[in-house]
Coordinates of C-alpha atoms and ligand atoms in Angstrom, one line a residue:
M1 CA 3.1 -18.3 -32.7
K2 CA -0.7 -18.0 -33.0
R3 CA -2.3 -21.3 -33.7
T4 CA -5.2 -21.6 -36.2
L5 CA -7.8 -24.0 -37.5
G6 CA -9.1 -24.6 -41.0
T7 CA -11.0 -27.0 -43.2
C8 CA -10.7 -28.6 -46.7
Y9 CA -13.5 -27.5 -49.1
Y10 CA -14.5 -28.5 -52.5
P11 CA -16.7 -25.5 -54.1
E12 CA -16.9 -27.7 -57.3
H13 CA -18.9 -30.2 -55.4
W14 CA -21.6 -27.7 -54.4
P15 CA -24.0 -25.2 -56.3
E16 CA -22.4 -21.8 -56.3
E17 CA -25.4 -20.4 -54.5
I18 CA -24.4 -22.0 -51.2
W19 CA -20.7 -20.9 -51.3
E20 CA -21.4 -17.8 -49.5
A21 CA -23.4 -19.3 -46.6
D22 CA -20.6 -22.0 -46.3
A23 CA -18.0 -19.3 -46.0
R24 CA -19.8 -17.4 -43.5
R25 CA -20.4 -20.6 -41.4
M26 CA -16.8 -21.4 -41.6
A27 CA -15.6 -18.1 -40.4
N28 CA -18.2 -18.2 -37.5
A29 CA -17.0 -21.5 -36.5
G30 CA -13.5 -19.9 -35.9
L31 CA -11.7 -21.3 -38.9
T32 CA -8.9 -19.2 -40.5
W33 CA -7.8 -21.5 -43.4
V34 CA -9.7 -23.2 -46.3
R35 CA -7.9 -25.4 -48.6
I36 CA -9.4 -25.8 -52.0
G37 CA -8.7 -26.7 -55.7
E38 CA -6.5 -29.9 -55.3
F39 CA -8.6 -32.3 -57.3
A40 CA -10.4 -29.7 -59.6
W41 CA -8.6 -30.1 -62.9
S42 CA -11.6 -31.4 -64.9
R43 CA -13.5 -28.2 -63.9
L44 CA -10.5 -26.0 -64.6
E45 CA -9.8 -27.4 -68.0
P46 CA -12.8 -29.6 -69.1
A47 CA -10.9 -30.2 -72.5
P48 CA -7.4 -29.4 -73.7
D49 CA -6.8 -25.7 -73.4
D50 CA -10.4 -25.1 -72.6
L51 CA -9.7 -23.1 -69.6
R52 CA -12.4 -22.1 -67.1
F53 CA -11.1 -20.1 -64.1
D54 CA -14.1 -18.0 -63.5
W55 CA -15.8 -20.2 -60.9
L56 CA -12.5 -20.4 -59.0
D57 CA -12.1 -16.6 -59.2
Q58 CA -15.5 -16.4 -57.6
A59 CA -14.9 -19.1 -55.0
I60 CA -11.6 -17.5 -53.9
N61 CA -13.5 -14.3 -53.7
I62 CA -16.3 -15.5 -51.7
L63 CA -14.1 -17.3 -49.2
G64 CA -11.7 -14.4 -48.9
N65 CA -14.4 -11.8 -48.4
A66 CA -15.6 -13.9 -45.5
G67 CA -12.3 -13.3 -43.9
L68 CA -10.9 -16.8 -44.7
K69 CA -7.4 -17.4 -45.9
V70 CA -7.2 -19.7 -48.9
V71 CA -4.6 -22.6 -49.4
L72 CA -4.8 -23.2 -53.1
G73 CA -3.9 -26.7 -54.3
T74 CA -2.3 -27.5 -57.6
P75 CA -4.6 -30.3 -59.3
T76 CA -2.0 -32.6 -60.5
A77 CA -3.0 -35.5 -58.4
T78 CA -6.2 -36.0 -60.6
P79 CA -5.3 -35.6 -64.2
P80 CA -8.7 -35.5 -66.2
R81 CA -9.7 -38.2 -68.6
W82 CA -8.7 -36.4 -71.6
M83 CA -5.1 -36.3 -70.4
I84 CA -4.9 -40.1 -70.6
T85 CA -6.1 -40.0 -74.2
K86 CA -3.5 -37.3 -75.0
H87 CA -0.6 -39.2 -73.1
P88 CA -1.8 -42.9 -72.9
D89 CA 1.8 -43.9 -71.6
M90 CA 1.6 -41.6 -68.6
L91 CA 0.0 -44.0 -66.4
A92 CA 2.2 -45.7 -63.6
V93 CA 2.8 -49.3 -64.1
D94 CA 2.7 -51.6 -61.1
V95 CA 5.4 -54.3 -60.1
D96 CA 3.6 -56.9 -62.1
G97 CA 3.8 -54.8 -65.2
K98 CA 0.1 -53.7 -65.0
P99 CA -1.0 -50.2 -65.7
R100 CA -2.7 -48.3 -62.9
K101 CA -5.7 -47.0 -64.7
F102 CA -8.0 -44.0 -64.8
G103 CA -11.0 -44.0 -62.5
S104 CA -9.9 -42.9 -59.1
R105 CA -6.8 -40.6 -58.5
R106 CA -3.0 -40.5 -58.6
H107 CA -2.8 -42.1 -61.9
Y108 CA 0.3 -40.9 -63.2
C109 CA 4.0 -41.8 -63.3
F110 CA 6.4 -39.4 -61.9
S111 CA 8.9 -39.9 -64.7
H112 CA 6.6 -39.2 -67.7
E113 CA 7.9 -36.0 -69.2
G114 CA 4.8 -35.2 -71.2
Y115 CA 2.7 -35.3 -68.1
A116 CA 5.2 -33.2 -66.2
L117 CA 5.0 -30.5 -69.0
E118 CA 1.2 -30.6 -68.5
C119 CA 1.7 -30.0 -64.7
D120 CA 4.1 -27.1 -65.5
R121 CA 1.5 -25.6 -67.7
I122 CA -1.5 -25.8 -65.3
V123 CA 0.5 -24.8 -62.4
R124 CA 1.9 -21.8 -64.2
L125 CA -1.6 -20.8 -65.2
L126 CA -2.7 -21.0 -61.6
A127 CA 0.3 -19.2 -60.3
E128 CA 0.1 -16.4 -62.8
R129 CA -3.6 -15.8 -62.1
Y130 CA -3.6 -16.2 -58.3
G131 CA 0.0 -15.5 -57.4
S132 CA -0.7 -12.0 -56.2
N133 CA -4.4 -12.6 -55.1
P134 CA -4.6 -11.3 -51.5
H135 CA -6.8 -14.1 -50.5
V136 CA -4.3 -16.9 -51.6
A137 CA -2.3 -17.1 -48.4
A138 CA -0.6 -20.4 -49.1
W139 CA -0.1 -23.2 -51.7
Q140 CA -0.3 -26.8 -51.7
T141 CA 1.5 -29.0 -54.4
D142 CA -0.4 -31.9 -55.8
N143 CA -1.9 -34.2 -53.0
E144 CA -0.3 -36.8 -50.8
Y145 CA 2.8 -38.0 -52.9
G146 CA 2.8 -41.7 -52.5
C147 CA -0.7 -42.4 -51.2
H148 CA -2.4 -45.5 -52.5
D149 CA 1.2 -47.0 -53.2
T150 CA 1.9 -44.7 -56.2
T151 CA 5.6 -43.8 -55.7
L152 CA 7.2 -46.6 -57.5
S153 CA 6.4 -47.1 -61.2
Y154 CA 7.7 -49.8 -63.5
S155 CA 6.8 -47.9 -66.7
P156 CA 9.0 -47.3 -70.0
A157 CA 9.3 -43.7 -68.8
A158 CA 10.7 -44.7 -65.6
R159 CA 13.1 -47.1 -67.1
D160 CA 14.5 -44.6 -69.5
A161 CA 14.8 -42.1 -66.8
F162 CA 16.4 -44.6 -64.4
R163 CA 19.1 -45.3 -67.0
V164 CA 19.9 -41.6 -67.2
W165 CA 20.0 -41.3 -63.4
L166 CA 22.4 -44.4 -63.1
K167 CA 24.7 -43.0 -65.8
D168 CA 24.9 -39.7 -63.8
R169 CA 25.6 -41.5 -60.7
Y170 CA 28.1 -44.3 -61.6
R171 CA 29.7 -42.6 -64.8
S172 CA 30.9 -45.9 -66.2
I173 CA 29.2 -49.3 -66.5
E174 CA 32.3 -51.0 -65.0
A175 CA 31.9 -48.8 -61.9
L176 CA 28.2 -49.8 -61.7
N177 CA 29.0 -53.5 -62.1
N178 CA 31.5 -53.3 -59.4
A179 CA 29.5 -51.3 -57.0
W180 CA 26.5 -53.8 -57.3
G181 CA 28.6 -57.0 -57.4
N182 CA 27.1 -58.0 -60.7
V183 CA 29.7 -60.7 -61.2
F184 CA 27.3 -62.7 -59.0
W185 CA 25.1 -64.8 -61.2
S186 CA 26.6 -63.3 -64.4
M187 CA 24.5 -60.1 -64.0
E188 CA 27.1 -58.0 -65.7
Y189 CA 26.0 -55.2 -68.1
A190 CA 27.9 -53.9 -71.0
S191 CA 26.1 -50.5 -71.2
F192 CA 23.5 -48.5 -69.3
E193 CA 21.0 -49.1 -72.0
E194 CA 20.9 -52.8 -71.0
I195 CA 19.7 -52.1 -67.5
D196 CA 16.0 -52.8 -66.8
L197 CA 13.8 -52.0 -63.9
P198 CA 14.1 -54.5 -61.0
N199 CA 10.8 -56.2 -61.5
L200 CA 9.5 -59.5 -63.2
T201 CA 12.8 -61.1 -62.5
V202 CA 12.7 -64.9 -62.0
T203 CA 13.8 -64.7 -58.3
E204 CA 14.8 -61.5 -56.3
P205 CA 16.9 -59.0 -58.2
N206 CA 20.2 -57.7 -56.9
P207 CA 19.4 -55.7 -53.8
A208 CA 21.8 -53.0 -55.0
H209 CA 19.8 -52.7 -58.1
S210 CA 16.5 -52.4 -56.2
L211 CA 18.0 -49.8 -53.7
A212 CA 19.2 -47.8 -56.6
F213 CA 15.8 -47.9 -58.2
R214 CA 14.2 -46.7 -55.0
R215 CA 16.7 -43.9 -54.6
F216 CA 16.0 -42.9 -58.2
T217 CA 12.3 -42.9 -57.7
S218 CA 12.5 -40.9 -54.6
D219 CA 14.6 -38.3 -56.6
Q220 CA 11.9 -38.2 -59.3
V221 CA 9.2 -37.3 -56.5
A222 CA 11.6 -34.5 -55.3
R223 CA 12.0 -33.2 -58.9
F224 CA 8.4 -33.4 -59.7
N225 CA 7.7 -31.3 -56.7
E226 CA 10.5 -28.9 -57.2
R227 CA 9.2 -28.1 -60.6
Q228 CA 5.8 -26.9 -59.2
V229 CA 7.4 -24.9 -56.4
E230 CA 9.8 -23.1 -58.7
I231 CA 6.8 -22.1 -60.9
I232 CA 4.6 -21.0 -58.0
K233 CA 7.6 -19.0 -56.5
E234 CA 8.0 -17.1 -59.7
H235 CA 4.5 -15.6 -59.1
S236 CA 3.9 -15.6 -55.5
N237 CA 5.3 -14.8 -52.1
A238 CA 2.8 -17.1 -50.3
P239 CA 4.4 -20.1 -48.6
V240 CA 4.4 -23.4 -50.4
S241 CA 3.4 -26.7 -48.7
H242 CA 2.7 -30.3 -49.5
N243 CA 0.4 -32.7 -47.6
F244 CA 2.3 -35.8 -46.7
M245 CA 0.7 -39.0 -45.3
G246 CA 1.1 -41.2 -42.3
R247 CA 3.7 -44.1 -42.6
I248 CA 4.6 -43.5 -46.3
T249 CA 8.3 -44.0 -46.4
D250 CA 9.1 -44.9 -50.2
F251 CA 10.4 -41.5 -51.0
D252 CA 12.7 -39.1 -49.0
H253 CA 10.3 -36.5 -47.5
F254 CA 13.3 -34.4 -46.3
K255 CA 14.5 -34.0 -49.7
V256 CA 11.0 -33.2 -51.2
A257 CA 10.5 -30.6 -48.4
D258 CA 13.8 -29.0 -49.0
D259 CA 11.9 -27.0 -51.6
L260 CA 8.8 -26.2 -49.5
D261 CA 8.1 -23.6 -46.8
I262 CA 5.8 -25.7 -44.7
A263 CA 5.5 -29.5 -44.4
T264 CA 1.9 -30.6 -43.6
W265 CA 0.6 -34.0 -43.0
D266 CA -2.9 -35.8 -43.0
S267 CA -3.7 -37.2 -39.7
Y268 CA -6.3 -40.1 -39.6
P269 CA -5.7 -41.6 -36.1
M270 CA -8.4 -44.3 -36.4
G271 CA -7.9 -44.8 -40.2
F272 CA -4.3 -45.8 -39.4
L273 CA -4.9 -47.9 -36.2
E274 CA -5.3 -51.3 -38.1
D275 CA -2.9 -51.5 -40.9
R276 CA -0.2 -48.8 -40.3
V277 CA 0.5 -48.8 -36.6
G278 CA 1.7 -52.4 -36.5
A279 CA 0.0 -53.2 -33.2
D280 CA -1.7 -56.4 -32.2
E281 CA -5.5 -57.1 -32.1
A282 CA -6.0 -56.3 -28.3
H283 CA -4.2 -53.0 -28.9
Q284 CA -6.4 -52.2 -31.9
R285 CA -9.5 -53.1 -29.8
A286 CA -8.4 -51.0 -26.9
Y287 CA -7.9 -47.9 -29.0
A288 CA -10.5 -48.5 -31.7
R289 CA -12.3 -45.1 -31.0
Q290 CA -9.2 -43.1 -30.1
G291 CA -6.3 -44.0 -32.5
D292 CA -2.9 -45.2 -31.3
P293 CA -1.6 -43.0 -28.5
D294 CA 1.9 -42.6 -30.3
F295 CA 1.3 -42.7 -34.0
Q296 CA 0.0 -39.1 -34.5
A297 CA 2.8 -37.8 -32.0
F298 CA 5.4 -39.6 -34.0
H299 CA 4.4 -38.0 -37.2
H300 CA 4.0 -34.6 -35.7
D301 CA 7.6 -34.8 -34.6
L302 CA 8.7 -36.2 -38.0
Y303 CA 7.1 -33.5 -40.0
R304 CA 8.2 -30.7 -37.6
A305 CA 11.7 -32.0 -38.8
V306 CA 10.7 -32.3 -42.4
G307 CA 9.3 -28.8 -42.4
K308 CA 12.4 -27.4 -40.5
G309 CA 10.1 -26.2 -37.8
R310 CA 7.2 -25.1 -39.8
W311 CA 4.4 -27.7 -40.1
W312 CA 0.7 -28.1 -40.1
V313 CA -1.9 -30.9 -40.1
M314 CA -3.7 -30.2 -43.5
E315 CA -6.2 -33.0 -42.9
Q316 CA -7.5 -34.0 -39.5
Q317 CA -10.0 -36.8 -39.3
P318 CA -13.2 -35.4 -37.8
G319 CA -15.3 -38.6 -37.5
P320 CA -15.6 -41.9 -39.2
V321 CA -13.5 -42.3 -42.4
N322 CA -14.4 -44.6 -45.2
W323 CA -11.2 -46.4 -46.0
A324 CA -9.9 -48.3 -43.0
P325 CA -10.8 -52.0 -42.5
Y326 CA -13.2 -50.9 -39.9
N327 CA -14.5 -47.3 -39.4
P328 CA -15.9 -46.5 -36.0
A329 CA -16.8 -43.2 -34.8
P330 CA -14.4 -41.4 -32.3
L331 CA -15.0 -41.1 -28.7
P332 CA -16.4 -37.7 -27.8
G333 CA -13.6 -35.5 -27.1
M334 CA -11.0 -37.1 -29.4
V335 CA -11.1 -34.4 -32.1
R336 CA -10.3 -31.9 -29.4
L337 CA -7.6 -34.1 -28.0
W338 CA -6.0 -34.8 -31.6
T339 CA -6.1 -31.1 -32.3
W340 CA -4.4 -30.1 -29.1
E341 CA -1.8 -32.8 -29.4
A342 CA -0.9 -31.4 -32.8
F343 CA -0.5 -27.9 -31.3
A344 CA 1.5 -29.3 -28.4
H345 CA 3.9 -30.7 -30.9
G346 CA 4.3 -27.3 -32.7
A347 CA 1.6 -27.3 -35.5
E348 CA 0.8 -23.8 -36.8
A349 CA -2.6 -24.9 -38.0
V350 CA -4.9 -27.8 -38.0
C351 CA -7.4 -28.3 -40.8
Y352 CA -10.3 -30.7 -40.9
F353 CA -11.1 -33.0 -43.7
R354 CA -13.7 -32.1 -45.0
W355 CA -16.2 -29.3 -44.6
R356 CA -19.4 -31.2 -45.7
Q357 CA -19.7 -34.8 -46.3
A358 CA -20.0 -35.6 -50.0
P359 CA -23.2 -37.6 -50.7
F360 CA -21.7 -39.1 -53.9
A361 CA -18.7 -41.0 -55.1
Q362 CA -15.8 -42.8 -53.3
E363 CA -16.0 -40.9 -50.0
Q364 CA -19.7 -40.8 -49.3
M365 CA -19.1 -42.7 -46.1
H366 CA -16.4 -40.2 -44.9
A367 CA -17.6 -37.7 -42.2
G368 CA -17.2 -34.0 -42.5
L369 CA -17.9 -31.0 -40.3
L370 CA -21.4 -30.9 -41.7
R371 CA -23.6 -33.7 -42.6
P372 CA -24.9 -33.9 -46.3
D373 CA -28.2 -32.2 -45.3
N374 CA -26.1 -29.3 -43.9
A375 CA -26.8 -30.0 -40.3
D376 CA -23.7 -29.9 -37.9
A377 CA -21.8 -33.2 -37.5
P378 CA -20.6 -33.7 -33.9
A379 CA -16.9 -32.6 -34.5
L380 CA -18.2 -29.0 -35.1
A381 CA -19.1 -28.6 -31.3
E382 CA -15.6 -29.8 -30.4
I383 CA -14.0 -27.2 -32.7
A384 CA -16.2 -24.4 -31.0
L385 CA -14.5 -25.5 -27.8
I386 CA -11.0 -25.6 -29.3
T387 CA -11.6 -22.0 -30.8
D388 CA -12.7 -20.8 -27.3
E389 CA -9.6 -22.4 -25.7
L390 CA -7.2 -21.0 -28.3
Q391 CA -8.2 -17.4 -27.4
S392 CA -6.3 -17.7 -24.1
A393 CA -3.5 -20.3 -25.0
P394 CA -0.1 -19.0 -24.7
D395 CA 2.3 -18.7 -27.7
S396 CA 3.8 -22.1 -28.5
F397 CA 7.4 -23.0 -28.9
S398 CA 8.9 -26.4 -29.3
P399 CA 12.0 -26.4 -27.2
K400 CA 15.0 -28.6 -28.3
A401 CA 14.3 -32.0 -26.7
S402 CA 17.1 -33.9 -24.9
V403 CA 16.2 -37.1 -26.6
A404 CA 16.5 -37.2 -30.4
L405 CA 15.9 -39.9 -32.9
I406 CA 17.2 -40.0 -36.4
F407 CA 14.8 -41.1 -39.1
D408 CA 16.4 -42.0 -42.6
Y409 CA 14.1 -42.7 -45.5
D410 CA 17.2 -44.4 -47.3
A411 CA 17.4 -46.9 -44.4
D412 CA 13.8 -47.6 -44.9
F413 CA 14.5 -48.4 -48.7
A414 CA 17.3 -50.7 -47.6
W415 CA 15.2 -52.7 -45.1
T416 CA 12.4 -53.0 -47.4
V417 CA 14.7 -54.3 -50.2
Q418 CA 16.4 -56.9 -47.7
P419 CA 14.5 -57.2 -44.4
H420 CA 16.1 -60.5 -43.7
G421 CA 13.0 -61.7 -41.9
K422 CA 9.2 -61.6 -42.5
D423 CA 7.7 -58.5 -41.3
L424 CA 10.9 -56.7 -40.2
S425 CA 10.5 -53.1 -41.1
Y426 CA 12.7 -50.0 -40.4
F427 CA 9.6 -47.8 -39.7
Q428 CA 8.5 -50.2 -37.1
I429 CA 11.8 -50.4 -35.4
V430 CA 12.1 -46.5 -35.2
F431 CA 8.5 -46.2 -34.2
D432 CA 8.7 -49.0 -31.4
T433 CA 11.8 -47.1 -30.1
Y434 CA 9.9 -43.8 -30.2
R435 CA 6.9 -45.4 -28.2
A436 CA 9.1 -46.9 -25.5
L437 CA 10.7 -43.5 -24.9
R438 CA 7.3 -41.6 -25.0
K439 CA 5.9 -44.2 -22.5
L440 CA 8.5 -43.0 -20.0
G441 CA 7.1 -39.4 -20.4
L442 CA 9.9 -38.0 -22.7
S443 CA 9.3 -35.3 -25.3
I444 CA 11.3 -36.3 -28.5
D445 CA 12.8 -34.6 -31.5
I446 CA 13.1 -36.4 -34.8
L447 CA 16.2 -35.5 -36.8
P448 CA 17.1 -36.0 -40.5
P449 CA 20.1 -38.0 -41.4
S450 CA 21.9 -34.8 -42.5
V451 CA 22.2 -33.5 -38.9
R452 CA 25.7 -33.2 -37.6
D453 CA 25.1 -31.0 -34.6
F454 CA 24.1 -32.9 -31.6
S455 CA 24.7 -30.0 -29.0
G456 CA 22.1 -29.8 -26.2
R457 CA 21.2 -33.6 -26.7
K458 CA 21.5 -36.1 -24.0
L459 CA 20.3 -39.2 -25.9
V460 CA 20.6 -39.7 -29.7
L461 CA 19.3 -42.9 -31.3
L462 CA 19.7 -44.3 -34.8
P463 CA 18.2 -47.8 -34.7
G464 CA 18.3 -49.6 -38.0
M465 CA 20.1 -46.8 -39.9
M466 CA 21.8 -49.2 -42.3
H467 CA 24.3 -46.9 -44.0
V468 CA 25.9 -44.3 -41.7
P469 CA 28.2 -42.0 -43.7
E470 CA 31.7 -41.6 -42.1
D471 CA 31.2 -37.9 -41.3
L472 CA 28.0 -38.7 -39.4
K473 CA 29.9 -41.4 -37.5
R474 CA 32.6 -38.9 -36.5
A475 CA 30.1 -36.3 -35.4
L476 CA 28.2 -38.9 -33.3
A477 CA 31.4 -40.2 -31.7
E478 CA 32.4 -36.7 -30.8
A479 CA 29.0 -35.7 -29.4
E480 CA 28.5 -35.3 -25.6
A481 CA 25.2 -37.3 -25.7
T482 CA 24.8 -41.1 -25.2
I483 CA 24.6 -42.5 -28.7
V484 CA 22.5 -45.6 -29.2
L485 CA 23.2 -47.6 -32.4
G486 CA 21.7 -50.9 -33.6
P487 CA 20.4 -53.2 -34.6
R488 CA 21.8 -53.1 -38.1
S489 CA 23.1 -49.5 -37.8
A490 CA 26.0 -49.0 -40.2
A491 CA 25.6 -52.6 -41.5
R492 CA 25.9 -51.8 -45.2
G493 CA 28.1 -49.6 -47.5
L494 CA 26.5 -47.0 -50.0
D495 CA 25.7 -49.7 -52.5
F496 CA 24.4 -52.2 -50.2
D497 CA 27.7 -54.2 -49.7
I498 CA 28.7 -55.6 -46.3
P499 CA 31.6 -53.5 -45.3
V500 CA 35.1 -54.8 -44.1
P501 CA 36.0 -54.5 -41.3
Q502 CA 32.7 -56.0 -40.0
P503 CA 30.0 -53.5 -39.0
P504 CA 29.4 -51.2 -37.3
D505 CA 33.1 -50.2 -37.5
F506 CA 32.4 -47.2 -35.3
P507 CA 35.1 -44.9 -33.8
G508 CA 35.8 -45.6 -30.2
L509 CA 33.7 -48.8 -30.1
D510 CA 35.4 -52.2 -29.9
L511 CA 32.7 -54.2 -31.4
A512 CA 32.0 -56.4 -34.6
V513 CA 28.7 -57.8 -35.5
A514 CA 30.0 -61.3 -36.2
R515 CA 26.7 -62.8 -37.5
V516 CA 23.0 -62.1 -37.7
E517 CA 19.9 -64.1 -37.5
S518 CA 16.2 -63.5 -37.9
L519 CA 13.7 -65.4 -35.6
R520 CA 10.2 -66.7 -35.9
P521 CA 7.9 -64.4 -33.8
D522 CA 7.1 -67.5 -31.6
M523 CA 10.8 -68.0 -30.7
P524 CA 11.6 -65.1 -28.4
L525 CA 14.9 -65.4 -26.5
P526 CA 14.6 -64.4 -22.8
L527 CA 16.9 -61.6 -21.5
A528 CA 18.6 -62.2 -18.0
G529 CA 16.5 -59.9 -15.7
G530 CA 13.3 -59.7 -17.8
G531 CA 12.1 -58.9 -21.2
S532 CA 13.0 -60.7 -24.5
V533 CA 14.8 -60.4 -27.8
T534 CA 12.4 -60.8 -30.5
R535 CA 12.5 -61.6 -34.3
Y536 CA 16.1 -60.4 -35.0
R537 CA 19.4 -60.9 -33.2
E538 CA 23.1 -60.3 -33.8
E539 CA 26.1 -62.0 -32.4
L540 CA 28.5 -59.4 -30.9
E541 CA 32.2 -59.6 -30.5
G542 CA 34.7 -57.2 -28.9
A543 CA 35.7 -55.7 -25.7
A544 CA 32.8 -53.1 -25.1
E545 CA 31.1 -53.7 -21.7
I546 CA 28.0 -55.8 -21.7
I547 CA 24.9 -54.0 -20.4
L548 CA 22.2 -56.5 -21.5
Q549 CA 22.6 -60.2 -22.1
L550 CA 20.5 -63.2 -22.8
E551 CA 19.9 -65.7 -20.1
N552 CA 22.6 -67.9 -21.7
E553 CA 25.0 -64.8 -21.2
A554 CA 25.3 -63.9 -24.8
P555 CA 25.6 -60.1 -25.1
V556 CA 22.7 -58.2 -26.4
A557 CA 23.6 -54.7 -25.8
V558 CA 27.2 -53.3 -25.0
R559 CA 28.7 -50.0 -24.1
Q560 CA 32.0 -48.2 -24.6
E561 CA 32.1 -44.6 -23.2
N562 CA 29.2 -42.8 -24.6
I563 CA 28.5 -45.2 -27.4
V564 CA 25.8 -48.0 -26.8
Y565 CA 25.1 -50.7 -29.4
V566 CA 22.0 -52.8 -29.2
G567 CA 22.3 -55.9 -31.2
A568 CA 18.7 -57.2 -31.3
L569 CA 15.1 -56.2 -31.5
L570 CA 13.7 -56.1 -28.1
D571 CA 10.1 -56.6 -26.9
E572 CA 8.3 -53.8 -24.9
A573 CA 9.7 -55.1 -21.5
G574 CA 13.1 -55.2 -22.9
L575 CA 13.0 -51.8 -24.4
E576 CA 11.6 -50.3 -21.3
R577 CA 14.4 -51.8 -19.1
L578 CA 17.2 -50.5 -21.5
Y579 CA 15.8 -47.0 -21.9
R580 CA 15.0 -46.6 -18.2
E581 CA 18.8 -47.5 -17.7
L582 CA 20.1 -45.2 -20.3
T583 CA 17.9 -42.3 -19.4
A584 CA 18.8 -42.6 -15.8
A585 CA 22.5 -42.6 -16.5
E586 CA 21.9 -39.3 -18.3
G587 CA 19.9 -37.9 -15.4
L588 CA 16.8 -37.5 -17.5
E589 CA 13.5 -37.3 -15.7
T590 CA 11.2 -40.3 -16.5
R591 CA 7.8 -41.4 -15.3
T592 CA 5.5 -44.3 -15.2
L593 CA 2.4 -43.0 -16.9
P594 CA -1.2 -44.7 -16.7
E595 CA -2.0 -46.9 -19.7
G596 CA -2.8 -44.7 -22.6
V597 CA -1.6 -41.4 -21.1
R598 CA 1.1 -39.4 -22.8
I599 CA 2.7 -36.1 -22.0
R600 CA 4.3 -33.4 -24.2
D601 CA 6.2 -30.3 -23.2
T602 CA 6.3 -27.1 -24.9
Q603 CA 8.3 -24.1 -23.6
T604 CA 5.5 -23.1 -21.3
E605 CA 3.1 -26.0 -20.8
R606 CA 3.1 -29.6 -20.1
F607 CA 0.1 -31.3 -22.0
W608 CA -1.4 -34.5 -20.7
F609 CA -3.5 -36.7 -23.1
N610 CA -5.6 -39.6 -22.2
Y611 CA -6.0 -42.0 -25.0
S612 CA -7.7 -44.5 -22.9
V613 CA -11.4 -45.1 -22.3
D614 CA -11.2 -44.7 -18.6
A615 CA -10.6 -41.6 -16.4
V616 CA -7.3 -41.6 -14.8
Q617 CA -5.5 -39.8 -12.0
T618 CA -2.4 -38.0 -12.9
E619 CA 0.0 -35.7 -11.1
A620 CA -1.7 -32.8 -13.0
G621 CA -5.2 -33.7 -11.9
S622 CA -7.8 -36.1 -12.8
L623 CA -8.0 -36.8 -16.6
E624 CA -11.3 -38.1 -18.2
A625 CA -11.4 -40.4 -21.2
A626 CA -10.3 -38.6 -24.2
G627 CA -9.2 -35.7 -21.9
M628 CA -6.4 -33.2 -22.2
I629 CA -4.9 -31.2 -19.4
R630 CA -2.7 -28.1 -20.0
Q631 CA -0.2 -27.6 -17.1
P632 CA 1.6 -24.5 -16.9
L633 CA 5.5 -25.1 -16.6
T634 CA 7.2 -22.9 -14.2
G635 CA 10.8 -21.9 -14.0
Ligands
GAL1 C1 -6.7 -38.2 -47.6 C2 -6.7 -37.5 -48.9 C3 -8.1 -36.8 -49.1 C4 -9.2 -37.8 -48.6 C5 -9.0 -38.3 -47.3 C6 -10.0 -39.2 -46.8 O1 -5.7 -39.3 -47.8 O2 -5.7 -36.4 -49.0 O3 -8.2 -36.4 -50.3 O4 -9.2 -38.8 -49.7 O5 -7.8 -39.0 -47.3 O6 -9.8 -39.7 -45.5

């Protein structure tokens, strides 16, 4: 597969006279792709039915004639002001019952049918007009579903649609009352019409109610996207993508991507560092100009799975951004490192956000590839280098990894609804597991929860997967690989009930989780032999062999045949011990990498990345700060 580069461009932000020079400069910089249009609705339709496509025709022509391929975005993330006059109740409503008003973006509720019809209309107009345009080589639906906390909406439209969804799922109100345990606190309903959304209750709503609402909302996002894809596909053969975000987990990306040809995501390594990675202050300081060494890789692997192999970075940070708590400039070399890291994980394309820094509005402090005065910004020189390097790079394939980690959005909903301890998060548990494995030098595949084929895997992990369907349990029990469950894997039934027999009730594993406790962060429990249990622990009963225990000999991890159950959250040292042991038992090659160094294997090359601020010596040679080495793999 040929790897390509691109950028995000907003012709509507600049006078038409400079479009041609911009296009030429993009092509000369070695860029292949230019994404446009995703926020342009007010210029495409300044008033209802007053359609102005001429400028877009012209922009696409100019970009295409310069040799660029256009990714055309549907503009539905930014409904223009008149839309709100026309549909005042289309705004999303937050958990406190307040509308999320016009004046920025993503101001719509996924359940508002009036707005959905407007989206159908504008998408159809675009698809009809550009569906066979030779320059439009790909599409993007909307922009970053869920960004700015815009997935859940507590609007009347959402409430009405939720009732229909519930009726469809449970069929009778008795079945719903039973499934949710509504006899508790006299919460029983006599009809679906009585059911409200799970906000503004006196104390916490029934977790089954909250979980159902999250599942419903996730389905609404998938449906919203599916409508656009269906319309585009009636008129175009070009692939359809959506650009997902980092650490947004409140809808099921696998389901949304079922309708897409390519999954893309927006990689802002330094933007994410402070409030999405979940690391302490010292770590944030150490990686302030580089970004976290595992966060991007995790999402690359996640979106490779979401896209069933086809994935891009649609927006790559090229310099300081405007929206994080602090916004330093990256170390020289980081743009190149981030780009190659995406390619090493199988990205088809990496596009930089944005072409030219906008001297107005919300993102005026956000770097582009050009400064507002048109001079080159620093990233452009790194892109020239990458373009050069790409000429001689071998084709890339992501081989099947021996280590696989299941990521389940539904489990994230469940943990969010009932974390059982402050700051306990499913995403964090999976990410910490991923980090621990990657620090051992392993390449990892992330798998959707629908996977049943584990052939070719040596280690399969599903930490925190709260509900594990019976057929998945069976497939795992029959797999050759070592299966690592827990904590909290299979801890709940489909409707959030604690199952009997006690969890995890796993075939071939003599184990019951007798009791669980969450712990203050300042009360770690030392493990015999080093490392600690931190924040969450389960009491384990049964005959499975103990492989990790507390100093007081209470079991922490047990094993029976190929099934391992870990009944706790472990700190870094504990995770390292456990995974060194499990990987060694499977004969997997592991390493002790210098601080901040990570590796990733493709079919033909081993990539070495140095996220630290110091030069380091590796077995592949010396690696400067922000450096990258491509080591050919032989045999
Ligand atoms: C992304 C978004 C872009 C732009 C960018 C700034 O989340 O898709 O439109 O806002 O962030 O970093």
